Tab-separated table of C-alpha atoms in Angstrom:
chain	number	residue	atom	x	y	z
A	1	UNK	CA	0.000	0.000	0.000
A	2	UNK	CA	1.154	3.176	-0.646
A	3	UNK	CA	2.298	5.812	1.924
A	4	UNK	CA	0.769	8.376	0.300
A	5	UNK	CA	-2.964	6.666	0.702
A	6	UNK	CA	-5.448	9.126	1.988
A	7	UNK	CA	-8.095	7.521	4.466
A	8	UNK	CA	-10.273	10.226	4.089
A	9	UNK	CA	-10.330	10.418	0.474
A	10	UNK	CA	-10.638	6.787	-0.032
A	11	UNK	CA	-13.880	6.492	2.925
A	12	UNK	CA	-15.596	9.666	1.267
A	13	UNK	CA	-15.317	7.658	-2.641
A	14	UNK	CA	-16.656	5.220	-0.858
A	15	UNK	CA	-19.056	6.414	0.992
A	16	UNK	CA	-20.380	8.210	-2.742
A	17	UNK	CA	-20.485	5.222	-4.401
A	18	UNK	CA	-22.813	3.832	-2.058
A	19	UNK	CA	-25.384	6.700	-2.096
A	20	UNK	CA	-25.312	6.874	-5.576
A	21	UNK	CA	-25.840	3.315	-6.062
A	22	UNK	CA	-28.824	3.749	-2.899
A	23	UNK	CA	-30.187	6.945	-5.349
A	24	UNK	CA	-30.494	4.579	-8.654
A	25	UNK	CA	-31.996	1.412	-6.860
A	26	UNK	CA	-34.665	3.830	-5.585
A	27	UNK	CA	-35.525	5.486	-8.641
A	28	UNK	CA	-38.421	3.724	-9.246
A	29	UNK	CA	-39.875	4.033	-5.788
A	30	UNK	CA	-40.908	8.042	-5.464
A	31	UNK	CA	-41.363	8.220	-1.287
A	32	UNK	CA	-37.798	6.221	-1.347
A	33	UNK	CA	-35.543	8.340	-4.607
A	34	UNK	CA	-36.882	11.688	-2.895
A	35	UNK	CA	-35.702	10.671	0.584
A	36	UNK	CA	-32.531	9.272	-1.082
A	37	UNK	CA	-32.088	12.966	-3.016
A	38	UNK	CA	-31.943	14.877	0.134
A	39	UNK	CA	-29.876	12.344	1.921
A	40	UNK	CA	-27.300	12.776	-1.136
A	41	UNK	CA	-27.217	16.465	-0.055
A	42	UNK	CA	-26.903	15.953	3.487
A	43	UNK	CA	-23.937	13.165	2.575
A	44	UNK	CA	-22.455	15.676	1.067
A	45	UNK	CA	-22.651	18.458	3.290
A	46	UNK	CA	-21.231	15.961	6.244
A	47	UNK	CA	-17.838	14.698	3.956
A	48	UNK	CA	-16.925	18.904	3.331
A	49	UNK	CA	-17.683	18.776	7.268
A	50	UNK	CA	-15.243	15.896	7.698
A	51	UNK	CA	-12.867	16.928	5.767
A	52	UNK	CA	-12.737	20.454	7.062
A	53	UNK	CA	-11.822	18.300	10.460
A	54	UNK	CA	-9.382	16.317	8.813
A	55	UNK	CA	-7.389	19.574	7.533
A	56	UNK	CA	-7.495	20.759	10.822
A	57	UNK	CA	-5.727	17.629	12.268
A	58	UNK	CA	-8.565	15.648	13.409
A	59	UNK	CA	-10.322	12.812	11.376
A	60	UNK	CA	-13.628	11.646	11.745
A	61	UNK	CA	-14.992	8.251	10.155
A	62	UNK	CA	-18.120	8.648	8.106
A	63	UNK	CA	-19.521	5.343	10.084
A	64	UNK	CA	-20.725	4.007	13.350
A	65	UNK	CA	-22.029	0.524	14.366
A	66	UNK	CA	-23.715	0.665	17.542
A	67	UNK	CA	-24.964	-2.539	19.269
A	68	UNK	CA	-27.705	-0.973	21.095
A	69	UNK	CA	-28.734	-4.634	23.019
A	70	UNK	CA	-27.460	-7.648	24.452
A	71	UNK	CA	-30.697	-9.151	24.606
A	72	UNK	CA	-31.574	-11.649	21.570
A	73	UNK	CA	-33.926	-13.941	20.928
A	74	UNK	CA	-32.050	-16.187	19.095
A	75	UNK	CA	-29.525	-18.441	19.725
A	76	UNK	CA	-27.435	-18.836	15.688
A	77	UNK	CA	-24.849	-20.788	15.654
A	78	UNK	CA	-21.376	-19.149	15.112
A	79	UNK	CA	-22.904	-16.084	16.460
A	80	UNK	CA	-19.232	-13.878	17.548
A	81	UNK	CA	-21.782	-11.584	19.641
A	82	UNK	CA	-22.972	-14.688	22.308
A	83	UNK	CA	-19.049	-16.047	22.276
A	84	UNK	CA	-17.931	-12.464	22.847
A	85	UNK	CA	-20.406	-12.565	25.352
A	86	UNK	CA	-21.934	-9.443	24.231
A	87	UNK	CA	-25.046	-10.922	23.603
A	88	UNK	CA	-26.903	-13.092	26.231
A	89	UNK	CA	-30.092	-14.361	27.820
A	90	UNK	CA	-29.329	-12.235	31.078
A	91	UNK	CA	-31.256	-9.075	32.017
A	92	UNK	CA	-29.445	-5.741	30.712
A	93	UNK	CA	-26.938	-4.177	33.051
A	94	UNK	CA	-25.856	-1.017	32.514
A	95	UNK	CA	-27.233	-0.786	29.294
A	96	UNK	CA	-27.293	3.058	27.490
A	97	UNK	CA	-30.549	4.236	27.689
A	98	UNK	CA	-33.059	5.649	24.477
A	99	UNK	CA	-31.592	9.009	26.241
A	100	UNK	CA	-28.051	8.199	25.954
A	101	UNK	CA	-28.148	6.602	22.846
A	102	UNK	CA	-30.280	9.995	21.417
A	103	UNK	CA	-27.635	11.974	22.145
A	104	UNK	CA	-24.815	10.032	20.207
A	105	UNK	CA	-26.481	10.489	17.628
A	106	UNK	CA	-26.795	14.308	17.823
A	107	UNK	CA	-23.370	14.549	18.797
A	108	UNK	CA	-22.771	11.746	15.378
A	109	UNK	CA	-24.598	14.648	12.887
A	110	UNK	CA	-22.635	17.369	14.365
A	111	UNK	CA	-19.575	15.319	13.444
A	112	UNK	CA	-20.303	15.015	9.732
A	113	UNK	CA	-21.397	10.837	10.588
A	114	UNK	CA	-23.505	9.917	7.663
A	115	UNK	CA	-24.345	6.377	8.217
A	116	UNK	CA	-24.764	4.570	12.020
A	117	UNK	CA	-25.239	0.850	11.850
A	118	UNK	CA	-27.862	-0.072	14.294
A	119	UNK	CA	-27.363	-3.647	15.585
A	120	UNK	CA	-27.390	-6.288	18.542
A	121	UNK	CA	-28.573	-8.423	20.354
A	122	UNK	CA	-31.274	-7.851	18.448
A	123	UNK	CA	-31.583	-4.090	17.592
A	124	UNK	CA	-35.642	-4.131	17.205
A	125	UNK	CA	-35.940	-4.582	20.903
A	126	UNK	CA	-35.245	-0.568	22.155
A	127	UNK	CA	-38.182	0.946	20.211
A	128	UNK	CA	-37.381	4.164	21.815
A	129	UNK	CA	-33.651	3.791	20.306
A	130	UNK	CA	-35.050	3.285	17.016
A	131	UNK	CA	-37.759	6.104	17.075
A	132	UNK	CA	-34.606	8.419	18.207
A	133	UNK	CA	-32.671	7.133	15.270
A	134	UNK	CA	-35.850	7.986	12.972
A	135	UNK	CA	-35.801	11.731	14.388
A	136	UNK	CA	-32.228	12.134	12.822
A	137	UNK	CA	-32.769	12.068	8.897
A	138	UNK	CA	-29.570	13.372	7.975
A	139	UNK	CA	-27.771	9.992	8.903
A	140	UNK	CA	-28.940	6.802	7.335
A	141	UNK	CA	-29.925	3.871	9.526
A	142	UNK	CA	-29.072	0.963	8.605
A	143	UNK	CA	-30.604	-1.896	11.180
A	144	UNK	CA	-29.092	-5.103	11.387
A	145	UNK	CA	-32.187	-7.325	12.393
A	146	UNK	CA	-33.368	-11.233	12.600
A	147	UNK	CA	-36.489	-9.936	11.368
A	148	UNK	CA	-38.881	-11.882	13.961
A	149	UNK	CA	-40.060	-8.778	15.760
A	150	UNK	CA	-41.087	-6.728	12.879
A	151	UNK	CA	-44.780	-5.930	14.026
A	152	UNK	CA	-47.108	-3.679	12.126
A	153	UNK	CA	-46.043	-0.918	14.104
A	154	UNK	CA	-42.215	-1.275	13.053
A	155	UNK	CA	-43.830	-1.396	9.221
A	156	UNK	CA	-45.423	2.168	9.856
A	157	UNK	CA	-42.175	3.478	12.097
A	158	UNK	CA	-40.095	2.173	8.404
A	159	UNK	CA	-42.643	4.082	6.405
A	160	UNK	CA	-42.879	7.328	8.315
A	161	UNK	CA	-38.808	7.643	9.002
A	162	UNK	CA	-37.474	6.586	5.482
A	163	UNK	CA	-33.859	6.591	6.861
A	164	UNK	CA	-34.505	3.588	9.229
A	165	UNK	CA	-33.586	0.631	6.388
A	166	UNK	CA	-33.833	-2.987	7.913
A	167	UNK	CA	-31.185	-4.742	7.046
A	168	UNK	CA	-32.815	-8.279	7.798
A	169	UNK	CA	-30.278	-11.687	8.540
A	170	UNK	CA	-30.774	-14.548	6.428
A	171	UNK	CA	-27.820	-17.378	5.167
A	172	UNK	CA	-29.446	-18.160	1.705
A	173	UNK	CA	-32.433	-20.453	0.751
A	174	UNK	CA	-34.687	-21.749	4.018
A	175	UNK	CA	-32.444	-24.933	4.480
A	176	UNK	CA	-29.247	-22.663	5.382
A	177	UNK	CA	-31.018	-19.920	7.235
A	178	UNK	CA	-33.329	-22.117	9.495
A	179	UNK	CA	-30.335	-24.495	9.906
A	180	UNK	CA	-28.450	-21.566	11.392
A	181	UNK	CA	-30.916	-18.909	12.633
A	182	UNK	CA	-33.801	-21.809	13.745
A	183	UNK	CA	-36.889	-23.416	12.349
A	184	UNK	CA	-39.229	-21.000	10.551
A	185	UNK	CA	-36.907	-18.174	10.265
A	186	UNK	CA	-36.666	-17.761	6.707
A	187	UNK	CA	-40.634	-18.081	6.425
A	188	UNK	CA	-41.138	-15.129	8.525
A	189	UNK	CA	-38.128	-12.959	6.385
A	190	UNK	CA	-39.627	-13.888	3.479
A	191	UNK	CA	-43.051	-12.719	4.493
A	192	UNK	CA	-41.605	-9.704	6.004
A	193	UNK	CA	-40.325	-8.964	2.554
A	194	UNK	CA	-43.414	-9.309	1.001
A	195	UNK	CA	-45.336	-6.519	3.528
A	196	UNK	CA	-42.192	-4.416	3.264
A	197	UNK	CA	-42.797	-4.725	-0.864
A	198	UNK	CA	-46.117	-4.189	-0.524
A	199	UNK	CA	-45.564	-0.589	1.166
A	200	UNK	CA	-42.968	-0.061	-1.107
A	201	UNK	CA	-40.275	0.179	1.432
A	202	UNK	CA	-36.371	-0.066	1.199
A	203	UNK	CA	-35.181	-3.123	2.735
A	204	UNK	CA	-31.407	-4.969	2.447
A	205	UNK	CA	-30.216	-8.593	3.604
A	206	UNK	CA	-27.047	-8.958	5.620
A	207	UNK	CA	-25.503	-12.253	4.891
A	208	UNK	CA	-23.190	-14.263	6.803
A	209	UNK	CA	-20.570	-15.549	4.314
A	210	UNK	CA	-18.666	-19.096	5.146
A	211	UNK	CA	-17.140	-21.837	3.027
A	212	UNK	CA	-20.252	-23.341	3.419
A	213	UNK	CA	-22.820	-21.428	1.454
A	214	UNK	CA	-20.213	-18.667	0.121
A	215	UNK	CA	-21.672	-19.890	-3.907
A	216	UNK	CA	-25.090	-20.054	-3.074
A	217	UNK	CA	-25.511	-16.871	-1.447
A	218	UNK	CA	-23.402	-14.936	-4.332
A	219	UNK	CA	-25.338	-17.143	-7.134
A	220	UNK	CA	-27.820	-15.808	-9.495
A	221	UNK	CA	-30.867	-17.657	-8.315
A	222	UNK	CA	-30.897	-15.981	-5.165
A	223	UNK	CA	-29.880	-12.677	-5.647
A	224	UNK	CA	-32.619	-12.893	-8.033
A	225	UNK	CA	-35.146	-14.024	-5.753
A	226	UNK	CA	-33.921	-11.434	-3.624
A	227	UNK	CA	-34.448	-8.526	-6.466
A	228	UNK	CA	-37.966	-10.167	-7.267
A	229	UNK	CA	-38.700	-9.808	-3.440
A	230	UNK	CA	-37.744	-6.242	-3.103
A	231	UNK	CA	-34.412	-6.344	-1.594
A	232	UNK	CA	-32.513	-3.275	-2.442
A	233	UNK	CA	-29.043	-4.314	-0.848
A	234	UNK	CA	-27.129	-7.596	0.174
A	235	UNK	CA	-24.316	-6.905	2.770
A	236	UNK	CA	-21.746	-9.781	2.787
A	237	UNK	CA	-19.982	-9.790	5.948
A	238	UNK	CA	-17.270	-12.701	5.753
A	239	UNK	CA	-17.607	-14.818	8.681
A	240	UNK	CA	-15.127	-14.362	11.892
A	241	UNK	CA	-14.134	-17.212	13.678
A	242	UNK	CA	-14.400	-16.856	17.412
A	243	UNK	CA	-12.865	-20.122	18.552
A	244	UNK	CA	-10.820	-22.919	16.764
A	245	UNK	CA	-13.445	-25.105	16.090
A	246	UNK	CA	-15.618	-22.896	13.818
A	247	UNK	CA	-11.682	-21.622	11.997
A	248	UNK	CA	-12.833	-23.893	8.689
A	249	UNK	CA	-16.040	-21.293	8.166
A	250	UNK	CA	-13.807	-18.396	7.461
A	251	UNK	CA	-13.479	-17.634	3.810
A	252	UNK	CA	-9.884	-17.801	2.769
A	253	UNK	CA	-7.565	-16.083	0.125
A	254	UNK	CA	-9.516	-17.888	-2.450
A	255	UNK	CA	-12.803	-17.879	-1.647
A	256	UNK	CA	-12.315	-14.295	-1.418
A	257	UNK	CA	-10.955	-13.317	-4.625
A	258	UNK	CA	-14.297	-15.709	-5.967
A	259	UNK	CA	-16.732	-12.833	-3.768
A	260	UNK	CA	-14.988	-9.898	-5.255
A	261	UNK	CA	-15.344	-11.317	-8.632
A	262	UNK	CA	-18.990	-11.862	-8.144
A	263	UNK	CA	-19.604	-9.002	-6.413
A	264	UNK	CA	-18.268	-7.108	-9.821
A	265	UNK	CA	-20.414	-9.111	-11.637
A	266	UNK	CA	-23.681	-8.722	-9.454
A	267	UNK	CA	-23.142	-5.022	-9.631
A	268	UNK	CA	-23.209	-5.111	-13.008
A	269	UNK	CA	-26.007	-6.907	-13.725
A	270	UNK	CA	-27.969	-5.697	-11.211
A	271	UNK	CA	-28.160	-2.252	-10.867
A	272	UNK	CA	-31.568	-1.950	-8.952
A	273	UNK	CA	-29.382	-3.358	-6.040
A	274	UNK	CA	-26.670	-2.219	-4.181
A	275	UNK	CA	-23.865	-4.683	-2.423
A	276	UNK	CA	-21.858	-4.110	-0.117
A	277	UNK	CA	-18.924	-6.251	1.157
A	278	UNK	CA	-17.239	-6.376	4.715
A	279	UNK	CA	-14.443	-6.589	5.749
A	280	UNK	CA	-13.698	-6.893	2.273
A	281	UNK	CA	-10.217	-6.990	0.407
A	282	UNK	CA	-8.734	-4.799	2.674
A	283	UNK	CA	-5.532	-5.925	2.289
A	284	UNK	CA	-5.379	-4.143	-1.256
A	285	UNK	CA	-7.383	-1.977	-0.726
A	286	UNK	CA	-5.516	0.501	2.355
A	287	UNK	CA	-6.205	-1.790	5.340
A	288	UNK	CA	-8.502	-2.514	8.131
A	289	UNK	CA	-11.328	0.975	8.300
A	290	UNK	CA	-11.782	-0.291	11.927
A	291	UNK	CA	-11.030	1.611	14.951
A	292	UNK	CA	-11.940	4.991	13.773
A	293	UNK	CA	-10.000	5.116	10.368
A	294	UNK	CA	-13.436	4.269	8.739
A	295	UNK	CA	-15.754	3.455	11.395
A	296	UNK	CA	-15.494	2.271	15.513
A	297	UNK	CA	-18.524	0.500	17.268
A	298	UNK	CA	-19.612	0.922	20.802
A	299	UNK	CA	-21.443	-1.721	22.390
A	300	UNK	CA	-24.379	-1.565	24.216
A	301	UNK	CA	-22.961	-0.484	27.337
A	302	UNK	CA	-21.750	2.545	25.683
A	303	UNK	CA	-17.637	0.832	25.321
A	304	UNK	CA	-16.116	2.245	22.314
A	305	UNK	CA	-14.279	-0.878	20.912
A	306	UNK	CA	-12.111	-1.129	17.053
A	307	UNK	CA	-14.873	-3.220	15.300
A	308	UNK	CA	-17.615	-5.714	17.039
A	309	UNK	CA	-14.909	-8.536	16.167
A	310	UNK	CA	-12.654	-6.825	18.373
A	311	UNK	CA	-14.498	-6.362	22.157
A	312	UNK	CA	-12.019	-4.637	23.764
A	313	UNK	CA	-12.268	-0.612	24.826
A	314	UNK	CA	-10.973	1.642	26.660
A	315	UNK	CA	-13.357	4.483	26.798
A	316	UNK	CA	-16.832	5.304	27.497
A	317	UNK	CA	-19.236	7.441	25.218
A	318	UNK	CA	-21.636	7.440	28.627
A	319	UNK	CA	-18.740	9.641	30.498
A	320	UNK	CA	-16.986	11.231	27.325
A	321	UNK	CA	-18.052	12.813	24.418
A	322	UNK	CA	-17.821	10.881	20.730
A	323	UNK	CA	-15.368	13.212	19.810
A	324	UNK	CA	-13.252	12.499	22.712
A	325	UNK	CA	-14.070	8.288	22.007
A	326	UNK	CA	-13.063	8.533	18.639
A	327	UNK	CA	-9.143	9.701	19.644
A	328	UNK	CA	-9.058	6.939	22.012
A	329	UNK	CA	-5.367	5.953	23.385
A	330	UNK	CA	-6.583	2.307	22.335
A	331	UNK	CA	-7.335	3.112	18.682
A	332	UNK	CA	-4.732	6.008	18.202
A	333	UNK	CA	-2.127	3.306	19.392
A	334	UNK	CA	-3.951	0.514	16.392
A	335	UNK	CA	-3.415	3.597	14.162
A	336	UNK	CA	0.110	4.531	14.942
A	337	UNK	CA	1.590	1.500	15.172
A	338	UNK	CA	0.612	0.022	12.374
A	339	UNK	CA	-1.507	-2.703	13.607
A	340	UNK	CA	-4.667	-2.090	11.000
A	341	UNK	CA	-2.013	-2.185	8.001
A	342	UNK	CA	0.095	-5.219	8.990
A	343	UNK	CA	0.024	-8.056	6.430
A	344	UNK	CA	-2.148	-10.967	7.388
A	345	UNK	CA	-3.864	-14.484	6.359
A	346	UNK	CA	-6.994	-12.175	4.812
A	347	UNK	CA	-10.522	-11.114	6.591
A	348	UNK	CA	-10.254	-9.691	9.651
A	349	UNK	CA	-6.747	-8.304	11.223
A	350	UNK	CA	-8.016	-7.362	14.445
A	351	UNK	CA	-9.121	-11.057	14.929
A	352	UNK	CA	-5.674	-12.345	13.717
A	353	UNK	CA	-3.788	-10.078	15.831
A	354	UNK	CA	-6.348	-10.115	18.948
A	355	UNK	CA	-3.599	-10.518	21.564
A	356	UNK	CA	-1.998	-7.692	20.654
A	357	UNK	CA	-4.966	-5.615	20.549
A	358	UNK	CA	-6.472	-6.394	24.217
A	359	UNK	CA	-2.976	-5.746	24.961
A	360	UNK	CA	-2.511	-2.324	23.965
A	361	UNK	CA	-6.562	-1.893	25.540
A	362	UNK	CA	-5.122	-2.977	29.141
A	363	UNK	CA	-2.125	-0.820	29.190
């Protein structure tokens, strides 16, 4: 990689691409292409904010994933959020409240933050977080949901507030989600795609990418269903090992250089939809964006932590301000040293290299 790359540069391309691709697959859908217009113009407005920041000396990611929860439902195998322990069937504690979390994400427009990445536990559980969200229609929403608690009132809250976009989980045809995510799973996604058609909402799919479904998930038949159901935009988020035993899931070298390819191709040949992939081929293309180069994630206890992959923090949003969180010691230390660039296996660094990282968060 170059020494000359320019993070800022290269997240606000990126970040353009992805609104202009959200502009065309709306254009058919007049509620959705207007909202999408005037989010293009408040996109815009926060990367000259950013980057009036970053000439000052201070950078500021375009992207946020907050894990609003730990409660979940559901109990998918794999899940890094339950090994992590980040997730689980306990009560709450010290959990951010709709309060808390509303004022992140004043202090996120302020910023120049254009997109926050609601997710879990299972993100559709703090209503009042997502009707704060909905208030804020500068920043796009995207919610990272199992889809099971989508009610008719979450159908009008997604009609009213067109920057809340569910972003629902599913690992391909029923067989592979319901094998994964539990019986009748896919059944109530697919239904929820129907009423979310039939309203003529925006809607995406996140998809869990492994060695095991890695073809059928990027293969024509289903992106097509997927198109024919509504879907707007497939996030592939390449699966993260958490313990030895699931290390055979994780897309390698290979496997990878197959996604990219049909990623290209799905792009190309289906321009209603937009896709998205994470962490991506970041070894070519300027490293890991975790850890506020291109995004940070606090959890639901307000912890500002690299990436959900990576659980460890060293500040609080609850008793600092974001602006403070995102020049943490932790992730100014990732930065500096070199940690996000270093050459790895592929996927995710921070995973590779976790030892060093809680390392650096206990010093």
């Amino acid at each position: 990689m170059s020494k000359d790359f320019d993070i800022q540069e290269y997240m606000t391309r990126g970040v353009e691409r992805v609104v202009a691709d959200a502009v065309r697959a709306t254009l058919r859908n007049p509620k959705e292409s207007a909202y999408m217009a005037k989010f293009a113009i408040a996109s815009s407005a926060a990367s000259k904010k950013r980057a009036k920041m970053e000439d000052a000396g201070e950078h500021v990611p375009p992207f946020l994933i907050a894990s609003i929860t730990s409660s979940c439902n559901l109990h998918c195998a794999g899940c890094y959020s339950r090994c992590n322990d980040a997730t689980n069937d306990n009560e709450p504690v010290k959990q951010l409240s709709d309060e808390d979390w509303s004022k992140i994400f004043d202090e996120a427009d302020d910023l120049g933050v254009s997109f926050i990445l609601l997710a879990g536990g299972e993100p559709l559980l703090r209503r009042g977080v997502i009707e704060a969200a909905g208030k804020k229609q500068s920043i796009l929403f995207p919610i990272f949901t199992n889809g099971t608690f989508m009610t008719e009132k979450y159908f009008d809250e997604f009609d009213k507030n067109r920057n809340l976009i569910p972003i629902m989980s599913i690992e391909g045809e029923q067989e592979a989600t319901d094998r994964r995510r539990g019986e009748g799973v896919y059944e109530k996604l697919v239904s929820n795609m129907d009423e979310l058609k039939r309203r003529g909402l925006i809607f995406g799919a996140s998809v869990t990418v492994t060695t095991d479904n890695l073809k059928e998930v990027s293969s024509e038949s289903f992106i097509s269903m997927m198109s024919e159901k509504g879907c707007k935009a497939v996030i592939f988020v390449e699966f993260v090992p958490v313990d030895e035993d699931s290390e055979h899931l994780a897309p390698g070298d290979e496997d990878r250089e197959y996604l990219k390819a049909e990623i290209m191709r799905l792009r190309r040949e289906h321009p209603e939809m937009v896709f998205v992939s994470f962490p991506g081929d970041e070894k070519s293309s300027g490293g890991c964006i975790a850890a506020g180069r291109g995004f940070f994630h606090i959890n639901s206890q307000g912890g500002a932590e690299p990436c959900p992959f990576s659980p460890y923090s060293d500040i609080n949003v609850k008793e600092t301000s974001l602006r403070e969180a995102m020049r943490s010691k932790l992730f100014l230390e990732l930065q500096s040293e070199g940690v996000l660039l270093d050459d790895h296996k592929g996927g995710c660094v921070l995973y590779e290299k976790r030892a060093q990282v809680q390392e650096l968060a206990a010093v």
